[in-house]
Short mmCIF file of C-alpha atoms in Angstrom, two decimals:
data_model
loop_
_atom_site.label_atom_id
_atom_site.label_comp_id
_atom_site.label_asym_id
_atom_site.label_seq_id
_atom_site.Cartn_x
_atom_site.Cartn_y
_atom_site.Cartn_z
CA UNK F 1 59.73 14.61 -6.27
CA UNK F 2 57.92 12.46 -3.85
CA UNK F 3 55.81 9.35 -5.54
CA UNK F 4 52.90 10.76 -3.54
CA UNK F 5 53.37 14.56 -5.10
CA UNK F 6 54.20 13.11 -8.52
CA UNK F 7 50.31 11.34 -8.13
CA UNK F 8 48.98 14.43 -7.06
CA UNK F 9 50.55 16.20 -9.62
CA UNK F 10 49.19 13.52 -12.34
CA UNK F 11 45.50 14.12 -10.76
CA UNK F 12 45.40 17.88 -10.95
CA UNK F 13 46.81 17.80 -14.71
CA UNK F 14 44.30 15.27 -15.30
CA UNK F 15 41.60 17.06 -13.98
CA UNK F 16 42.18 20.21 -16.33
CA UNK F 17 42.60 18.33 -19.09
CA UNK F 18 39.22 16.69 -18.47
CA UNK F 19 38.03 20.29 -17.91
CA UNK F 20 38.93 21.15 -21.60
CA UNK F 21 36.77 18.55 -23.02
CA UNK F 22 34.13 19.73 -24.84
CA UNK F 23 30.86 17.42 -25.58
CA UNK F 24 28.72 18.21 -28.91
CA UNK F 25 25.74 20.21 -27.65
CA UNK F 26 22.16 19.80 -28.79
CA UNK F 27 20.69 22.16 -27.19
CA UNK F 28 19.31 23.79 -31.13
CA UNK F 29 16.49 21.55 -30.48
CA UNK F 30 14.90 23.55 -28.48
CA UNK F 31 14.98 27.58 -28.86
CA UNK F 32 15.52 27.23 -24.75
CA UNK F 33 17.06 25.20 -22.00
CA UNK F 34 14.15 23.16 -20.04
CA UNK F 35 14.14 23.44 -16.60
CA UNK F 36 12.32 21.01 -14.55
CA UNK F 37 10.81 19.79 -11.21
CA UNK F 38 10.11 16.30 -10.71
CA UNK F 39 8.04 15.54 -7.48
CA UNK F 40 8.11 11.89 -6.00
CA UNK F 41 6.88 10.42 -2.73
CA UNK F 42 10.46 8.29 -1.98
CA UNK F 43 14.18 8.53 -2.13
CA UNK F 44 14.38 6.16 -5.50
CA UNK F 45 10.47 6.99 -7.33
CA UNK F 46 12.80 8.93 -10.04
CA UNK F 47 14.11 6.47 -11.27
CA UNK F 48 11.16 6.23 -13.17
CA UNK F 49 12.11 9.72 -15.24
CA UNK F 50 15.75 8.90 -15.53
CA UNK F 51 16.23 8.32 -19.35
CA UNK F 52 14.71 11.84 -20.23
CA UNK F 53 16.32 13.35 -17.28
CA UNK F 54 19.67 12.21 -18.01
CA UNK F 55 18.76 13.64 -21.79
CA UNK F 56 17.86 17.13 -20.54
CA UNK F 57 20.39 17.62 -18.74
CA UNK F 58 23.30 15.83 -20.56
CA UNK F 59 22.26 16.50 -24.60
CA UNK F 60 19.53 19.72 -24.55
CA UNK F 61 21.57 21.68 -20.97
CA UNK F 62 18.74 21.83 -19.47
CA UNK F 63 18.14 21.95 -15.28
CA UNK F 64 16.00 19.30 -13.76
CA UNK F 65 15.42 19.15 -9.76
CA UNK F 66 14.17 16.90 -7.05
CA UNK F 67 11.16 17.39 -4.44
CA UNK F 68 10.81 14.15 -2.36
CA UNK F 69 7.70 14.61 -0.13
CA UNK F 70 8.95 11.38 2.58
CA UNK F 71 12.32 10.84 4.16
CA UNK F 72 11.96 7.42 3.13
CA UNK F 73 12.21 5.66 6.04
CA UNK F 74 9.37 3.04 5.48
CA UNK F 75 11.74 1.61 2.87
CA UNK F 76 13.29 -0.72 6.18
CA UNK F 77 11.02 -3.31 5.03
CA UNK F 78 12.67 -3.95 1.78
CA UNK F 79 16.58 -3.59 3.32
CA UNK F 80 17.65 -7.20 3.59
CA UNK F 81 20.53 -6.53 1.80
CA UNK F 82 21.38 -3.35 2.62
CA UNK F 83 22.31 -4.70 6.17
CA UNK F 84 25.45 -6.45 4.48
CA UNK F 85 26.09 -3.11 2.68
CA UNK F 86 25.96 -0.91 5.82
CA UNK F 87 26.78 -3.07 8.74
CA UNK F 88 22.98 -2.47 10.10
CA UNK F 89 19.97 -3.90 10.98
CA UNK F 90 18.19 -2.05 8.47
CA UNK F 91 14.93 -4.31 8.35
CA UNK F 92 14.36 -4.15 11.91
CA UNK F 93 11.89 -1.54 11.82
CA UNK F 94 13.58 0.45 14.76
CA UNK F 95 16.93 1.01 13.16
CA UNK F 96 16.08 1.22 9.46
CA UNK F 97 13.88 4.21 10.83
CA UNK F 98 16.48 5.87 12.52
CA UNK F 99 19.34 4.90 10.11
CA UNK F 100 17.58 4.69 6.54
CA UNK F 101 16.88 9.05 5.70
CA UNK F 102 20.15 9.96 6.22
CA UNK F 103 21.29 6.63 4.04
CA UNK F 104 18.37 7.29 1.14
CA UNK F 105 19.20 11.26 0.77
CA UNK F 106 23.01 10.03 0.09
CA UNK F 107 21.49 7.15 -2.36
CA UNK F 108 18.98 9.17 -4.26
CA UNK F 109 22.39 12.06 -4.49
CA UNK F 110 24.13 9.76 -6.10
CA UNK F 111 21.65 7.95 -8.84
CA UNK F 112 21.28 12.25 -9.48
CA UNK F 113 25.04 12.59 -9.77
CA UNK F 114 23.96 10.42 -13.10
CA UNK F 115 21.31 11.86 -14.23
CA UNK F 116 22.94 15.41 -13.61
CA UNK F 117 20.32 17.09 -11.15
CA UNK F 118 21.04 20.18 -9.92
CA UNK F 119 19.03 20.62 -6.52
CA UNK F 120 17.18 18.30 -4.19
CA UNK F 121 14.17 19.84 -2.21
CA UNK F 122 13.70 17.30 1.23
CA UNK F 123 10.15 17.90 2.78
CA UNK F 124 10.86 14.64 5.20
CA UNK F 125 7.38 13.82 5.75
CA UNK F 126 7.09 10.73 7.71
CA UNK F 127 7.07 7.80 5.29
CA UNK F 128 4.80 5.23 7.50
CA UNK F 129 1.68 2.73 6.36
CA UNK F 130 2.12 1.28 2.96
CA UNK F 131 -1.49 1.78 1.74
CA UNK F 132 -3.50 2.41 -1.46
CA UNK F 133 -5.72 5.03 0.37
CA UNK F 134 -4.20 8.57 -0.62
CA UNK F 135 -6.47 9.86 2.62
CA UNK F 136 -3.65 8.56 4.99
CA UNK F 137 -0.98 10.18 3.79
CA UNK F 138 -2.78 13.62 3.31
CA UNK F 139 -4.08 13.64 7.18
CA UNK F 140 -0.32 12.44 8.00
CA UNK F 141 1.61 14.78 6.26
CA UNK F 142 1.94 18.77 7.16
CA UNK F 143 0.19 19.39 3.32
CA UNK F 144 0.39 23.10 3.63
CA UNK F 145 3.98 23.57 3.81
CA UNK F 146 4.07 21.01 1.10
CA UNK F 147 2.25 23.07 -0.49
CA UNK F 148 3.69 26.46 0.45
CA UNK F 149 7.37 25.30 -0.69
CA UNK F 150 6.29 23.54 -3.84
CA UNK F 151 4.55 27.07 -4.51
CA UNK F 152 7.88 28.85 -3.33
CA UNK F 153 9.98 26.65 -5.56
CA UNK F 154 8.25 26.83 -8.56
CA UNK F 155 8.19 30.77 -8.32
CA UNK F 156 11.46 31.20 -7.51
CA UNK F 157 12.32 28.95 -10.56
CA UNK F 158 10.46 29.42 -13.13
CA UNK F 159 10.35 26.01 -14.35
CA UNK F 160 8.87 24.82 -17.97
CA UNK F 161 7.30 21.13 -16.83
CA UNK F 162 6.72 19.26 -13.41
CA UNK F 163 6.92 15.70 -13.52
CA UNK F 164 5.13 13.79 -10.92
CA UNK F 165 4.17 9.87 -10.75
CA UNK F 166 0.94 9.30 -12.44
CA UNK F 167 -1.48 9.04 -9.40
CA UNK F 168 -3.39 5.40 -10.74
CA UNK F 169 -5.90 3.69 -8.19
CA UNK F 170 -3.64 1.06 -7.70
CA UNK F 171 -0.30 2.72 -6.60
CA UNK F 172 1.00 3.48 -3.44
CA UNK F 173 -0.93 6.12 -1.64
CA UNK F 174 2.10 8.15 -1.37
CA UNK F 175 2.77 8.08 -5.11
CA UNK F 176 -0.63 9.35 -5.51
CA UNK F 177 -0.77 11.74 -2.74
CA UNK F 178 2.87 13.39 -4.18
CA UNK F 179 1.01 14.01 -7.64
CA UNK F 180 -2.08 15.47 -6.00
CA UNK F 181 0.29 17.53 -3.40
CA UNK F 182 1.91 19.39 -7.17
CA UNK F 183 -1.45 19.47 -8.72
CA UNK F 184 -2.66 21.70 -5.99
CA UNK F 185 -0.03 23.53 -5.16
CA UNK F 186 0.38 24.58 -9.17
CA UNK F 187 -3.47 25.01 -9.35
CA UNK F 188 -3.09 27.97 -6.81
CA UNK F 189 -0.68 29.88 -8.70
CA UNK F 190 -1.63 32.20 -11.00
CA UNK F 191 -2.32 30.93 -14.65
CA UNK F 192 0.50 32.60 -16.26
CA UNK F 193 2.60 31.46 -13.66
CA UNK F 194 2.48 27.67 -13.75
CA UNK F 195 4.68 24.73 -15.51
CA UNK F 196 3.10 22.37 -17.29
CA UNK F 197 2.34 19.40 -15.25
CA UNK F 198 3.00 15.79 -16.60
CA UNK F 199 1.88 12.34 -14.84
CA UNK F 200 4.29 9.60 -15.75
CA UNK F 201 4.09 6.51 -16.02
CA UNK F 202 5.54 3.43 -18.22
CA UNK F 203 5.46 0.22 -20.00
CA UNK F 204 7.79 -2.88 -20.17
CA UNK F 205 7.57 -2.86 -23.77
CA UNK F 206 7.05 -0.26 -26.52
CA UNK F 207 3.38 -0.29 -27.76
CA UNK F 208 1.72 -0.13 -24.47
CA UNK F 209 -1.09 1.68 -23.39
CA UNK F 210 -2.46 3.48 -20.53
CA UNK F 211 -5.52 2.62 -19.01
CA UNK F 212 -6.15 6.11 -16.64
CA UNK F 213 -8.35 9.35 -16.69
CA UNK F 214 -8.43 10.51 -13.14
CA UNK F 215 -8.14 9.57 -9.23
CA UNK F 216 -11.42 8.95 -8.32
CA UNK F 217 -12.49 12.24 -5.91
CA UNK F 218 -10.14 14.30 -7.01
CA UNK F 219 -10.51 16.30 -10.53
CA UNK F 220 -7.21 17.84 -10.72
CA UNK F 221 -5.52 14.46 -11.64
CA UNK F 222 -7.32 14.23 -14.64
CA UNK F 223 -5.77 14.29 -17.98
CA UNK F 224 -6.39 15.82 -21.29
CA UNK F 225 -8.73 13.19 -23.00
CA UNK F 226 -7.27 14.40 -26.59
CA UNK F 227 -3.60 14.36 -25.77
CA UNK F 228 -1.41 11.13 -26.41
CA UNK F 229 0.89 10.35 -23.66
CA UNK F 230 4.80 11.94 -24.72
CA UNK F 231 6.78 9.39 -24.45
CA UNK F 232 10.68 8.16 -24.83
CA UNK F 233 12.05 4.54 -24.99
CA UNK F 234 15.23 3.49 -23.42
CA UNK F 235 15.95 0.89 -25.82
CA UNK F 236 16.88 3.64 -28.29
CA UNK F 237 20.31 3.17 -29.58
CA UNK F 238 23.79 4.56 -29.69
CA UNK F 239 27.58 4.56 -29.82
CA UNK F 240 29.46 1.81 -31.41
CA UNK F 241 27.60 -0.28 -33.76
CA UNK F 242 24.72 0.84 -32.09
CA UNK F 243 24.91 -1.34 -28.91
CA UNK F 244 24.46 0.70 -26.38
CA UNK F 245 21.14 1.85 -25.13
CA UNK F 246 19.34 4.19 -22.16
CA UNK F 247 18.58 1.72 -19.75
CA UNK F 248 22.63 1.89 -18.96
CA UNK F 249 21.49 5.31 -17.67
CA UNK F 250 18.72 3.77 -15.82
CA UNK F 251 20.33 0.80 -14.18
CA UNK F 252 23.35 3.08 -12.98
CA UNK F 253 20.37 4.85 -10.89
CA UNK F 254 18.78 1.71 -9.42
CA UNK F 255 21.90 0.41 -8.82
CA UNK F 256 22.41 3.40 -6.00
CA UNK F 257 19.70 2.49 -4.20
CA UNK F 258 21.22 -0.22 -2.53
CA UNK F 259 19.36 -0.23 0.72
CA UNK F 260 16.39 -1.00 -1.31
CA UNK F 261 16.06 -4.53 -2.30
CA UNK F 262 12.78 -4.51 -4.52
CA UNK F 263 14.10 -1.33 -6.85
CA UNK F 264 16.66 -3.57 -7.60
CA UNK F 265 14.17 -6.14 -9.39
CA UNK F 266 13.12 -3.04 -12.04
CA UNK F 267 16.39 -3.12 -14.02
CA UNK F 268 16.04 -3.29 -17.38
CA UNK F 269 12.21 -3.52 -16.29
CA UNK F 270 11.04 -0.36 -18.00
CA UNK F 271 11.24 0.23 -21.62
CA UNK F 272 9.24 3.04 -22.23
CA UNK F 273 8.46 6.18 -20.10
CA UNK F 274 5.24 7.96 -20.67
CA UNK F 275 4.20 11.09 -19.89
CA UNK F 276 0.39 12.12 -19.81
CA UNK F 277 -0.74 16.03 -20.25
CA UNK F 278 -3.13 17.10 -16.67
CA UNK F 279 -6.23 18.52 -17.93
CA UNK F 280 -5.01 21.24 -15.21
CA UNK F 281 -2.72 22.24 -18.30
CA UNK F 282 -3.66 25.28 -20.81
CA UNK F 283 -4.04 23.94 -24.52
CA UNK F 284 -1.14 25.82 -25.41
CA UNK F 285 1.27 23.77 -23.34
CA UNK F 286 0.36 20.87 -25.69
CA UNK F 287 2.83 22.37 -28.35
CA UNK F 288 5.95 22.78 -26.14
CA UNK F 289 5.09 19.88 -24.51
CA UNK F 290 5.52 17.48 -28.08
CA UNK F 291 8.37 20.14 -28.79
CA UNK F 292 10.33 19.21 -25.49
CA UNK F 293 9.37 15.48 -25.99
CA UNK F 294 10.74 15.68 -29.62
CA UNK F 295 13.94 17.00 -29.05
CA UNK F 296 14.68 13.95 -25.90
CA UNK F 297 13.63 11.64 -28.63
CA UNK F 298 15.99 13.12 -31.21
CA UNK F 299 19.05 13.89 -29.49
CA UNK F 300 21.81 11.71 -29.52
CA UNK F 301 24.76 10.91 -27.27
CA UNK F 302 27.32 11.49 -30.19
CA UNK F 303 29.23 8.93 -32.06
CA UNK F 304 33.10 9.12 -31.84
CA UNK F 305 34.50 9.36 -35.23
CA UNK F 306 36.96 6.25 -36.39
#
């Protein structure tokens, strides 16, 4: 047998063995398996969700997606590096537009490859001024099919939540005009139809606080006055002698995104994600909504036996 068939040979054995494997389920947390949507403006804004979407999908089998609104190509002006990485001119405005939505659709696939998405949704709305007025990008963008799909997707679905960034004054208009884009879009189906919508956010440190109630001028990005944000910390520990922790999970993802130089500057940057209940919500989403939150927090990556 030939060295290169006995390799091939080692692979495919290998592979089934792998295929046997069987990793301790949690999904008895929950009495079902969550499905999500998260919604983000750019190729790399989930990073932000990462730690509880790696836990859905890894520890409770649960299905979380990806709608990007922009095909990323403003990013050029933060691709310094990523011309050694791809052999391009990447922050010459010219070429990182031409060059930089194919490159961020294969980036963003593979920070999901870790955090086990299941589909990506490209709307590849032109990703232009870098502006805190949300009015640009909503007279840039075709809204209505943003709309129309998000709509279509969420039927078709039937998800439990929708994640989107938390749309704060002082973000980037397309962060905020992503969240208001879901918002509406949900806020048009019919009420027994629709997720639960969550605005997330974080903190560098656990104990923070969030300062937010709505977008100015536009009521359906208000939250739920009464409702503590859900929240789970990376720094949560696991595996031997505890010293591991989530933001592994979280740097992998950054670490894809390597035609973006400033995402690389958030690793180990975020400690805690929280997740703040739309007003747009019924009351009884509150409920599942700790319930879901509760289980992420409790799960565990398990501990090998010695």
């Amino acid at each position: 047998m030939s060295r290169l068939s006995k390799l091939c040979r080692t692979v495919i054995v290998t592979s089934c063995l792998l295929l046997l494997v069987t990793w301790p389920s949690f999904s008895q947390a929950l009495d079902y398996e969550p499905k999500i949507l998260m919604v983000t403006a750019h190729p790399d804004d989930d990073v932000i969700f990462s730690a509880t979407a790696f836990k859905t999908t890894r520890l409770l089998n649960g299905v979380v997606d990806l709608a990007i609104v922009t095909n990323g190509e403003g990013g050029y002006r933060y691709s310094t590096v990523g011309n050694y990485m791809y052999g391009l001119e990447l922050d010459k405005e010219e070429v990182g537009r031409a060059y930089l939505p194919g490159i961020r659709k294969k980036e963003v696939m593979a920070g999901g490859d870790i955090m086990g998405l299941r589909n990506y949704y490209f709307f590849d709305q032109v990703d232009d001024s870098s502006s805190l007025d949300v009015n640009l990008p909503m007279e840039q963008w075709d809204t209505d099919m943003v709309r129309r799909r998000l709509k279509e997707i969420i039927l078709e679905e039937g998800y439990d939540f929708i994640f989107t960034m938390l749309p704060r004054a002082g973000t980037h208009a397309h962060h905020k005009a992503s969240a208001l884009l879901a918002l509406q879009a949900v806020n048009e189906l019919d009420p027994a139809e629709r997720p639960i919508v969550l605005g997330a956010t974080f903190f560098g440190q656990s104990g923070g606080t969030v300062n937010y109630t709505l977008l100015e001028g536009y009521p359906l990005t208000e939250i739920r006055p009464d409702t503590e944000p859900f929240t789970f910390d990376r720094s949560q520990r696991f595996g031997f002698d505890d010293r591991l922790d989530y933001n592994i999970i979280s740097n992998w993802v950054i670490a894809e995104h390597k035609s973006q130089g400033t995402m690389q500057m958030y690793r180990n940057g975020i400690q805690v994600e929280a997740y703040l209940y739309y007003a747009l919500n019924a009351d009884e989403g509150i409920e599942k909504a700790r319930k879901y939150f509760r289980a992420v927090n409790e799960a565990e990556i398990y501990k090998r036996e010695e």
